[in-house]
Short mmCIF file of C-alpha atoms in Angstrom, two decimals:
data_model
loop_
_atom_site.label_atom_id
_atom_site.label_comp_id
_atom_site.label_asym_id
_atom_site.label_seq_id
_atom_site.Cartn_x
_atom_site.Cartn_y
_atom_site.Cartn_z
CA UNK A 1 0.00 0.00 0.00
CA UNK A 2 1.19 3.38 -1.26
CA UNK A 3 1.78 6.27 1.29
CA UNK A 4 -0.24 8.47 -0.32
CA UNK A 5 -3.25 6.32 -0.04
CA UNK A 6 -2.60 5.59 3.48
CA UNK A 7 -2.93 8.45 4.42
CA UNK A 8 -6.34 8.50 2.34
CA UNK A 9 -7.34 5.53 4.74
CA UNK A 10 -6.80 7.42 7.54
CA UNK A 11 -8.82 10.27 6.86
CA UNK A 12 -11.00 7.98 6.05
CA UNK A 13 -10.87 6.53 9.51
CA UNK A 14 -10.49 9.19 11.46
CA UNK A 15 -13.83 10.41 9.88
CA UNK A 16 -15.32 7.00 10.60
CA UNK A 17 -14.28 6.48 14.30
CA UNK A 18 -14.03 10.16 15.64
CA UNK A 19 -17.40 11.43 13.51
CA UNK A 20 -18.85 7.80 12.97
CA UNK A 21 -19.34 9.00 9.59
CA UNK A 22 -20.41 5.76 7.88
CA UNK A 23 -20.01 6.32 4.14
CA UNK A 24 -16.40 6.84 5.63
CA UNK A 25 -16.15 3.34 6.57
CA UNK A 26 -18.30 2.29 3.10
CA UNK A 27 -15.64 4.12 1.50
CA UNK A 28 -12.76 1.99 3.20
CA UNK A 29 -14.01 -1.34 2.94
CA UNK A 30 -14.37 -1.14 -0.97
CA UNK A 31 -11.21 0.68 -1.37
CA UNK A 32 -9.56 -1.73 0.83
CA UNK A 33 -11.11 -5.20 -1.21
CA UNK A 34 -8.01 -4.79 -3.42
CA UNK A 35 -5.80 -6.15 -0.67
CA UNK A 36 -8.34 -8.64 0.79
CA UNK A 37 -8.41 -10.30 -2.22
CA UNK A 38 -4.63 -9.85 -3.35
CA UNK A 39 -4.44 -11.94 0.42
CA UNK A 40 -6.95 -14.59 -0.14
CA UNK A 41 -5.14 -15.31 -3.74
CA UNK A 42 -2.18 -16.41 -1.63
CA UNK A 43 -4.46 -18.99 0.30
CA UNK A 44 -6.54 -20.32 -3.06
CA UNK A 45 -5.54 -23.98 -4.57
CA UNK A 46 -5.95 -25.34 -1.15
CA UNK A 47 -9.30 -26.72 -1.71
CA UNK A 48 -11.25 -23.80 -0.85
CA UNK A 49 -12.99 -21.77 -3.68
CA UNK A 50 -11.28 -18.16 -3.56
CA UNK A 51 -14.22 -16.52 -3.77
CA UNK A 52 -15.02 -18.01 -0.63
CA UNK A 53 -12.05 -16.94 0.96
CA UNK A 54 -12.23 -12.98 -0.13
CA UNK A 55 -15.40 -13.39 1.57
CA UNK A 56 -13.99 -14.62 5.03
CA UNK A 57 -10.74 -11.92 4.23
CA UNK A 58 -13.74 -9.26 4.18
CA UNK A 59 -15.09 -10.24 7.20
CA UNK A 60 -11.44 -9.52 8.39
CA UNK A 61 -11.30 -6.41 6.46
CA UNK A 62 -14.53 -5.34 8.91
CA UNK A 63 -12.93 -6.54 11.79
CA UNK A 64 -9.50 -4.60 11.18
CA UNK A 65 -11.73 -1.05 10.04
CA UNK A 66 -13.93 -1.29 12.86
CA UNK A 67 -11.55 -2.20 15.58
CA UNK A 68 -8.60 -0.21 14.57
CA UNK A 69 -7.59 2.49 17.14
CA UNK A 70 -6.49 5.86 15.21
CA UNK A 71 -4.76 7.09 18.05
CA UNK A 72 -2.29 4.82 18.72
CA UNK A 73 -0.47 5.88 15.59
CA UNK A 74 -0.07 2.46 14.28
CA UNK A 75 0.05 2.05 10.33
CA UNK A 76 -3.44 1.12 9.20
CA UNK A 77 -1.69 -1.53 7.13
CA UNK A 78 0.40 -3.47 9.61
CA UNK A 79 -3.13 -3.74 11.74
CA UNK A 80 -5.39 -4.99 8.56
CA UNK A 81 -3.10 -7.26 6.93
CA UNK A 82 -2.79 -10.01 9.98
CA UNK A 83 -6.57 -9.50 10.55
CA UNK A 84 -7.37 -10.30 7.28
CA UNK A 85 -4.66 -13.40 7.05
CA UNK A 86 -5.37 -14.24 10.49
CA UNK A 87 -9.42 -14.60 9.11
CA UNK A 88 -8.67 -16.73 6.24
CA UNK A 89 -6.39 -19.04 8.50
CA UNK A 90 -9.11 -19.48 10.87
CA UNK A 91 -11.24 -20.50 8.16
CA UNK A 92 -8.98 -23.13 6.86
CA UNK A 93 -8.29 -24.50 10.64
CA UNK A 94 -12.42 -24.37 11.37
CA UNK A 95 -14.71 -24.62 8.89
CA UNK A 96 -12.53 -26.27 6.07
CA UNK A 97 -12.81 -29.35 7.20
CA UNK A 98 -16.15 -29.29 8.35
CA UNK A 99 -17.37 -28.25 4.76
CA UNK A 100 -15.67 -30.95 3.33
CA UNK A 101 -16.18 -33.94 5.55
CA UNK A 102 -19.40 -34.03 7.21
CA UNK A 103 -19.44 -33.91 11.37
CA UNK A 104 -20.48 -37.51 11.43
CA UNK A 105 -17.90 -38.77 8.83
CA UNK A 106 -14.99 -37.01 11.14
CA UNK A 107 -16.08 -38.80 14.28
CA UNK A 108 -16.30 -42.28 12.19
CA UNK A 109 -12.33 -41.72 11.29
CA UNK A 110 -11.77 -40.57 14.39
CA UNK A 111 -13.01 -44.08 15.60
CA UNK A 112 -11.91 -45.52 12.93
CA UNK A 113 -8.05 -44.69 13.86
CA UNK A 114 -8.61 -46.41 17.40
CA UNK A 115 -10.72 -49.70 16.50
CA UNK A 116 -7.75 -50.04 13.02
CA UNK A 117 -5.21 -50.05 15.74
CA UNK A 118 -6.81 -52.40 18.14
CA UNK A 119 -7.70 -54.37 15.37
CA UNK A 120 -4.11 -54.45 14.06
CA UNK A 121 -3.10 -55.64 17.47
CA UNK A 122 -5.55 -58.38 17.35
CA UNK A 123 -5.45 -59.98 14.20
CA UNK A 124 -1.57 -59.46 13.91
CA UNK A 125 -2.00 -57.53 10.57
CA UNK A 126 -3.40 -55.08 9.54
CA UNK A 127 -7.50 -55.67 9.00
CA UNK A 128 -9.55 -55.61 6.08
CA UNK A 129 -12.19 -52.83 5.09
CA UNK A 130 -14.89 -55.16 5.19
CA UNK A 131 -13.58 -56.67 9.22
CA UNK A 132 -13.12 -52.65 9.74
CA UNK A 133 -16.76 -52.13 8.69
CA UNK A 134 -18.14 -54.98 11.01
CA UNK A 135 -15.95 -53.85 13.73
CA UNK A 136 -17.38 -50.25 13.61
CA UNK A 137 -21.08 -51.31 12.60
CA UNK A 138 -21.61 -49.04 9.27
CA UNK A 139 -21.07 -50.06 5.85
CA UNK A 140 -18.03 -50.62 3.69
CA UNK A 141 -18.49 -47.48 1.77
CA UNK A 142 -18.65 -45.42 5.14
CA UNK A 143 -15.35 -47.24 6.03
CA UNK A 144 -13.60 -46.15 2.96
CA UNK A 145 -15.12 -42.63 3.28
CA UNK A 146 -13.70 -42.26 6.57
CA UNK A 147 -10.26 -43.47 5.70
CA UNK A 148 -10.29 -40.91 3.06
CA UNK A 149 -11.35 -38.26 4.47
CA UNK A 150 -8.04 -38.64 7.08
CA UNK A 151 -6.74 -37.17 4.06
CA UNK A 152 -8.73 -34.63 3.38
CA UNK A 153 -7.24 -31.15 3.46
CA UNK A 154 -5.30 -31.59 7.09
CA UNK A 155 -6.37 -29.08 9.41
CA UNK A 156 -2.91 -29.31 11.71
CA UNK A 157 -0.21 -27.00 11.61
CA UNK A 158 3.00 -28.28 10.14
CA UNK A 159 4.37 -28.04 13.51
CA UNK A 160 1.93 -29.54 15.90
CA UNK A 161 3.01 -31.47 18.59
CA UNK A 162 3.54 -35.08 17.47
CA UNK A 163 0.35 -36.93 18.53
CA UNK A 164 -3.45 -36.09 18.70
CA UNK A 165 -3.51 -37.09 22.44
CA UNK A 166 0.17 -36.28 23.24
CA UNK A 167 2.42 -33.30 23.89
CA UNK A 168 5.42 -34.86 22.96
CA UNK A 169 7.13 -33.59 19.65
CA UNK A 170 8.68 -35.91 17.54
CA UNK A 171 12.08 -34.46 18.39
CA UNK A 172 11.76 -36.67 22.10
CA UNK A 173 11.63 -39.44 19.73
CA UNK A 174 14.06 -39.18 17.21
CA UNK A 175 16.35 -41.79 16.57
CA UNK A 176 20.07 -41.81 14.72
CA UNK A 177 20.15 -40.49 11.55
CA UNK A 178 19.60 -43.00 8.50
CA UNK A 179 22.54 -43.15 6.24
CA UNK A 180 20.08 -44.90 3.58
CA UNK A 181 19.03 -43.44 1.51
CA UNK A 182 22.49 -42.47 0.01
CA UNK A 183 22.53 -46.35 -1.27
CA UNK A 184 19.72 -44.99 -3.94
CA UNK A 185 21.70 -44.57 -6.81
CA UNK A 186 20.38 -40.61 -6.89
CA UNK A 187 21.17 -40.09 -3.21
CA UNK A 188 21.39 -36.52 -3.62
CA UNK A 189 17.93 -36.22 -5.04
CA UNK A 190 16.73 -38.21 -2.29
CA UNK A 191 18.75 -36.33 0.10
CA UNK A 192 17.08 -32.72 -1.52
CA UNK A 193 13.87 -34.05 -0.87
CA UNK A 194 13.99 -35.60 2.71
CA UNK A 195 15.87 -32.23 3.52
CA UNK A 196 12.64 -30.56 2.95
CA UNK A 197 10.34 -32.50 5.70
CA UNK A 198 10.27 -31.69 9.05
CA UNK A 199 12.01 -34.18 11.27
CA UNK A 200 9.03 -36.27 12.25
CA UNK A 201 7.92 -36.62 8.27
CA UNK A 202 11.50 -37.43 7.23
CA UNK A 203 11.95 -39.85 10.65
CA UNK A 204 8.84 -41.59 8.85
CA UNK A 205 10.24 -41.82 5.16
CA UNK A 206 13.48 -43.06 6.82
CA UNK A 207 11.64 -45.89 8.80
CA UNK A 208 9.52 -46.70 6.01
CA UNK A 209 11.56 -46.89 2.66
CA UNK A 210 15.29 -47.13 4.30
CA UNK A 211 14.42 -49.75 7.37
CA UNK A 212 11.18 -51.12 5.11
CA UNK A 213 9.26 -51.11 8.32
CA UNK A 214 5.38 -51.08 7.64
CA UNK A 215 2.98 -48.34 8.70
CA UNK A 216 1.45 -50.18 11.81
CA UNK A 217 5.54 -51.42 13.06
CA UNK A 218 6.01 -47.66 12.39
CA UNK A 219 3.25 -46.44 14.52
CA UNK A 220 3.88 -48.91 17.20
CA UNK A 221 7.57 -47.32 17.57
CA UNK A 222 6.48 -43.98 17.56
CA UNK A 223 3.44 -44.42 19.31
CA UNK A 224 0.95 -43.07 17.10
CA UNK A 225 -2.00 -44.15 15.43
CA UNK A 226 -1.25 -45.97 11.72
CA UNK A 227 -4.01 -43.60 10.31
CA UNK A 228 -1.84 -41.05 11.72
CA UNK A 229 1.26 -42.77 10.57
CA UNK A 230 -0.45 -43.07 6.63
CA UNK A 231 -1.54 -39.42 6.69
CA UNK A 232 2.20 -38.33 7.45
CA UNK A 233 3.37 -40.37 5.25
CA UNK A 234 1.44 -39.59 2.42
CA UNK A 235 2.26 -35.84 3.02
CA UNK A 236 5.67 -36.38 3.15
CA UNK A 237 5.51 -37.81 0.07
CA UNK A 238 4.37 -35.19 -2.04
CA UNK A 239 6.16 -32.40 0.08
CA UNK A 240 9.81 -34.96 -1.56
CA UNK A 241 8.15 -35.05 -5.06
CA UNK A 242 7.89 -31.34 -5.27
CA UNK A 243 11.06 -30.38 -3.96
CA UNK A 244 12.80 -33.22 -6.17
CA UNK A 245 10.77 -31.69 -9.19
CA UNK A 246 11.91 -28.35 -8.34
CA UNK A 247 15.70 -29.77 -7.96
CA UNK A 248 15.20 -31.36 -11.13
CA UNK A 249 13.62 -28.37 -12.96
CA UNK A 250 16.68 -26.33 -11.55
CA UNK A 251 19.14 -28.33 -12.98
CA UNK A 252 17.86 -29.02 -16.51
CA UNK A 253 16.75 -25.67 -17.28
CA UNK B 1 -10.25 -33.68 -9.88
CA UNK B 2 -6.37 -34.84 -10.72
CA UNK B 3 -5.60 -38.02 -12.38
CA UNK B 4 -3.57 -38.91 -9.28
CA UNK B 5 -6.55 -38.75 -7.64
CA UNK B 6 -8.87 -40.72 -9.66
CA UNK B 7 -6.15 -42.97 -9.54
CA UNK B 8 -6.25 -43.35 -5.78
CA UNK B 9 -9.84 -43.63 -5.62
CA UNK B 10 -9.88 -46.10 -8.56
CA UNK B 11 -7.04 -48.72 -7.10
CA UNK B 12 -8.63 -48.20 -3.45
CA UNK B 13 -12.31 -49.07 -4.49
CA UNK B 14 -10.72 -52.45 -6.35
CA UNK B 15 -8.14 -52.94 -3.53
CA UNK B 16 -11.15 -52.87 -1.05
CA UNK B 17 -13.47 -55.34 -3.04
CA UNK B 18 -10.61 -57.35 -3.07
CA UNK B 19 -10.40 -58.23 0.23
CA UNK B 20 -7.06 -56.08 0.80
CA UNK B 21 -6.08 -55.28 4.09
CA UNK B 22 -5.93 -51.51 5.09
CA UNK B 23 -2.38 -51.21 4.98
CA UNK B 24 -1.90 -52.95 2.07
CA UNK B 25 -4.38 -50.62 0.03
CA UNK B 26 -3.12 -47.78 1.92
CA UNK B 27 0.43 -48.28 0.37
CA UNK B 28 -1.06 -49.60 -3.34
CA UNK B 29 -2.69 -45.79 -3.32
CA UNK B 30 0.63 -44.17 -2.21
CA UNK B 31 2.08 -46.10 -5.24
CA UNK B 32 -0.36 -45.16 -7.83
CA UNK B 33 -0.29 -41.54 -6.70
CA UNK B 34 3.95 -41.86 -6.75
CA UNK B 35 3.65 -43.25 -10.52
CA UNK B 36 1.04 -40.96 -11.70
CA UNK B 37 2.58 -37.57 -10.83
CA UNK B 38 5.45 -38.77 -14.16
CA UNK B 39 5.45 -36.68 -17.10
CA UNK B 40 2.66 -38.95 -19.42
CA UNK B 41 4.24 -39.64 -22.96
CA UNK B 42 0.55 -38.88 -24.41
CA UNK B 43 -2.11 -37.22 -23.78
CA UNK B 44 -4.17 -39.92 -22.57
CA UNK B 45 -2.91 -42.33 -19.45
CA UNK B 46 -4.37 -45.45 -18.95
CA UNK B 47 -5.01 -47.48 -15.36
CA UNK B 48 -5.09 -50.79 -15.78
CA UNK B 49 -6.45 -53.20 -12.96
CA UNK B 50 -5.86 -56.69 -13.13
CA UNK B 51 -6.99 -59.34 -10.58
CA UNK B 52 -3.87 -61.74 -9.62
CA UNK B 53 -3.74 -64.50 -7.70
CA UNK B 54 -1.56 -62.28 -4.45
CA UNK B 55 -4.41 -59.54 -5.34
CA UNK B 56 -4.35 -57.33 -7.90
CA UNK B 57 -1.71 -56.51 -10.85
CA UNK B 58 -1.85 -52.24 -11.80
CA UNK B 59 -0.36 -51.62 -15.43
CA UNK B 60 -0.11 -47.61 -15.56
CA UNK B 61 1.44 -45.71 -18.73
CA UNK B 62 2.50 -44.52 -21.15
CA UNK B 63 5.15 -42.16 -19.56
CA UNK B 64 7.83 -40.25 -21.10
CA UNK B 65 11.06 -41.72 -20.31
CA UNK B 66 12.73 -40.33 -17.02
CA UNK B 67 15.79 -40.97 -15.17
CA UNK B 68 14.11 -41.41 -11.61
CA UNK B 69 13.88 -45.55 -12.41
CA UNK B 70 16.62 -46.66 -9.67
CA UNK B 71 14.22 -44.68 -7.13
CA UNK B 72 11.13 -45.04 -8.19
CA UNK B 73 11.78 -48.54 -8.12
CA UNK B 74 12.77 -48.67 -4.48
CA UNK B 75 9.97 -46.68 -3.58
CA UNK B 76 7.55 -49.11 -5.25
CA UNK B 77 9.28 -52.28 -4.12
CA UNK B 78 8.99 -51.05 -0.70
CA UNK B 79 4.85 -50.01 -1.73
CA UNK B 80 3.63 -53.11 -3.22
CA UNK B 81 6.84 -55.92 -3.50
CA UNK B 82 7.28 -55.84 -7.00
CA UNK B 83 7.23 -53.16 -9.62
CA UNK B 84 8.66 -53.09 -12.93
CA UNK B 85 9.46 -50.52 -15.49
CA UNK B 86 8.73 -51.60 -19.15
CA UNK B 87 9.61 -50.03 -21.86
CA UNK B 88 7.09 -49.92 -24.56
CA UNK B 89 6.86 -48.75 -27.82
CA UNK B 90 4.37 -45.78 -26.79
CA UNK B 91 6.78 -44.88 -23.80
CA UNK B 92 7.27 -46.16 -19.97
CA UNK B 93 4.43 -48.30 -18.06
CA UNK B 94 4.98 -49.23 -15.03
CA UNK B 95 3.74 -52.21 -13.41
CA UNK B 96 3.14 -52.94 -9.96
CA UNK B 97 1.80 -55.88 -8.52
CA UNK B 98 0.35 -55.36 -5.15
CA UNK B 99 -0.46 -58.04 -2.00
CA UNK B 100 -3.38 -58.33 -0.15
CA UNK B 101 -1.88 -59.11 2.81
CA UNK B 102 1.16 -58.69 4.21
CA UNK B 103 3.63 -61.17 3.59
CA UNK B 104 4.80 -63.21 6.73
CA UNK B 105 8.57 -63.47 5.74
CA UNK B 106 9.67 -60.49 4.01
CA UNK B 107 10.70 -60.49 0.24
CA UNK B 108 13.93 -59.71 -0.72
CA UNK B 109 13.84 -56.10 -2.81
#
């Protein structure tokens, strides 16, 4: 935002909150939908329409106009632009997966996770969609919905403590480091791409591909769920395949 | 939607019907999803699900030739057991055939 039209928006606001002059704040809230939507651009592609998302950044943009104090001589800027983001990323952690996957869908995988594990346990493998489905009392195609939707856009910050029920980071549980992967004839690609997980995602990729444990012998060391374990793991996966693109891309062009 | 996942959806539907375990389809869907983000060769790429007597044989392709074979291979091995690369005369298909259940001894990769 230029100078010159921040001091615009503060005229503006000054009018607003000292005269509660109302086609003041009008005024800002259109002038201002530039930026709200310049902001929600950054958040679109992540399974949320971005039309949707200028409308939650608006709501932010309302938020930021009606609470911001003009005498604290902050820039109107530095106040509205967290607002806004902080909106949208609210959204995401909320409603995003609510829209998506019903209420009662979210409580099946949540059940789903515990009755896989003590199923796993039981049997001594891992159990079938069809035993998972008799175990839970709701049809196959419920099962499979569930186990999806685990994968559904993930509501948890990159850095989250380790476990659902824990506090523990994966950083109390980490291991030696796995000298692997450098057997893979491309090493170094390998090596770009486990460099750009976290250490609980790349302690995961190590224990699966480089020690060939399975997802359940994974959880089991880690103590986490295998659901939990699979939705890492899957994440991981395309967080390597990017970066090794992007490695690749770098090189040949 | 993405091809990658159709893919996923496709294999775990089949996988499930099949009688696969959770894991097992779990880790057949991480492979499809691995293979199908490759550079096709055409325009169109075919899935191909065949039933086998360990579960269920996935023929995916064509793909332009790429140098990522030595990993992509461990990757899959480690997936589903066995994978192959072929080379065909429309480009790359890879083939992957996929267990049910978890073998009891491991394979050697």
């Amino acid at each position: 935002m230029t100078r010159v039209m921040d001091r615009n928006i503060n005229a503006l606001l000054v009018a607003y909150h000292r005269d509660g002059d109302a086609e003041a704040r009008e005024h800002l809230l259109v002038d201002l939908m530039p930026l709200v939507r310049a902001l929600a651009s950054r958040y679109a592609g992540r399974g949320e329409p971005l039309e949707d998302l200028v409308q939650v950044g608006a709501l932010g943009l309302i938020k930021a106009v009606d609470r911001f104090d003009v005498d604290r001589g902050v820039e109107f800027s530095s106040y509205a632009v967290p607002t806004i983001v902080g909106e949208i990323r609210r959204h995401f952690r909320d409603k995003a997966w609510a829209m998506h996957v019903p209420r009662r869908l979210k409580e099946l995988s949540v059940r789903l996770s515990r009755v896989l594990d003590e199923l796993t346990t039981e049997l001594g493998r891992s159990p079938t969609v069809q035993e998972l489905a008799e175990a839970t009392g709701v049809e196959e195609e419920e099962v499979i919905d569930a186990l999806d939707s685990a994968h559904a856009y993930s509501t948890r910050s990159l850095h989250a403590p380790f476990d659902d029920e824990g506090e523990d980071s994966l950083f109390d549980k980490l291991g030696a480091e796995e000298p692997g992967y450098a057997d893979v004839e491309d090493g170094s690609l390998v090596r770009a791409g486990l460099d750009a997980l976290d250490a609980r995602e790349r302690r995961i990729v190590e224990l699966r591909f480089f020690e060939e444990m399975t997802q359940s012998q994974i959880a089991a060391e880690l103590g986490i769920s295998q659901m939990h374990v699979s939705r890492l793991l899957r994440r991981a996966l395309v967080t390597m395949r990017g970066k090794i693109d992007q490695v690749m891309g770098d090189e040949n062009g | 939607m993405s091809c990658r996942a159709v893919g996923r959806l496709v294999a775990g539907g089949v996988a499930c019907r099949l009688g696969f375990e959770v894991e097992q389809m779990e880790d057949l869907q991480l492979a499809i999803e691995a293979v199908l983000s490759r550079q096709a060769a055409q325009r169109i790429l075919m899935l191909e699900l065949c039933r086998s007597e360990s579960g269920l044989e996935v023929r995916v392709g064509p793909f332009a030739p790429a140098d990522d074979e030595t990993r992509l291979r461990h990757l899959l091995c480690t997936l589903v057991g066995d994978a192959d690369v072929q080379d065909s005369g429309d480009g790359e298909w890879i083939v992957l055939n996929a267990t049910k259940q978890r073998a009891l001894v491991p394979t050697s990769s």
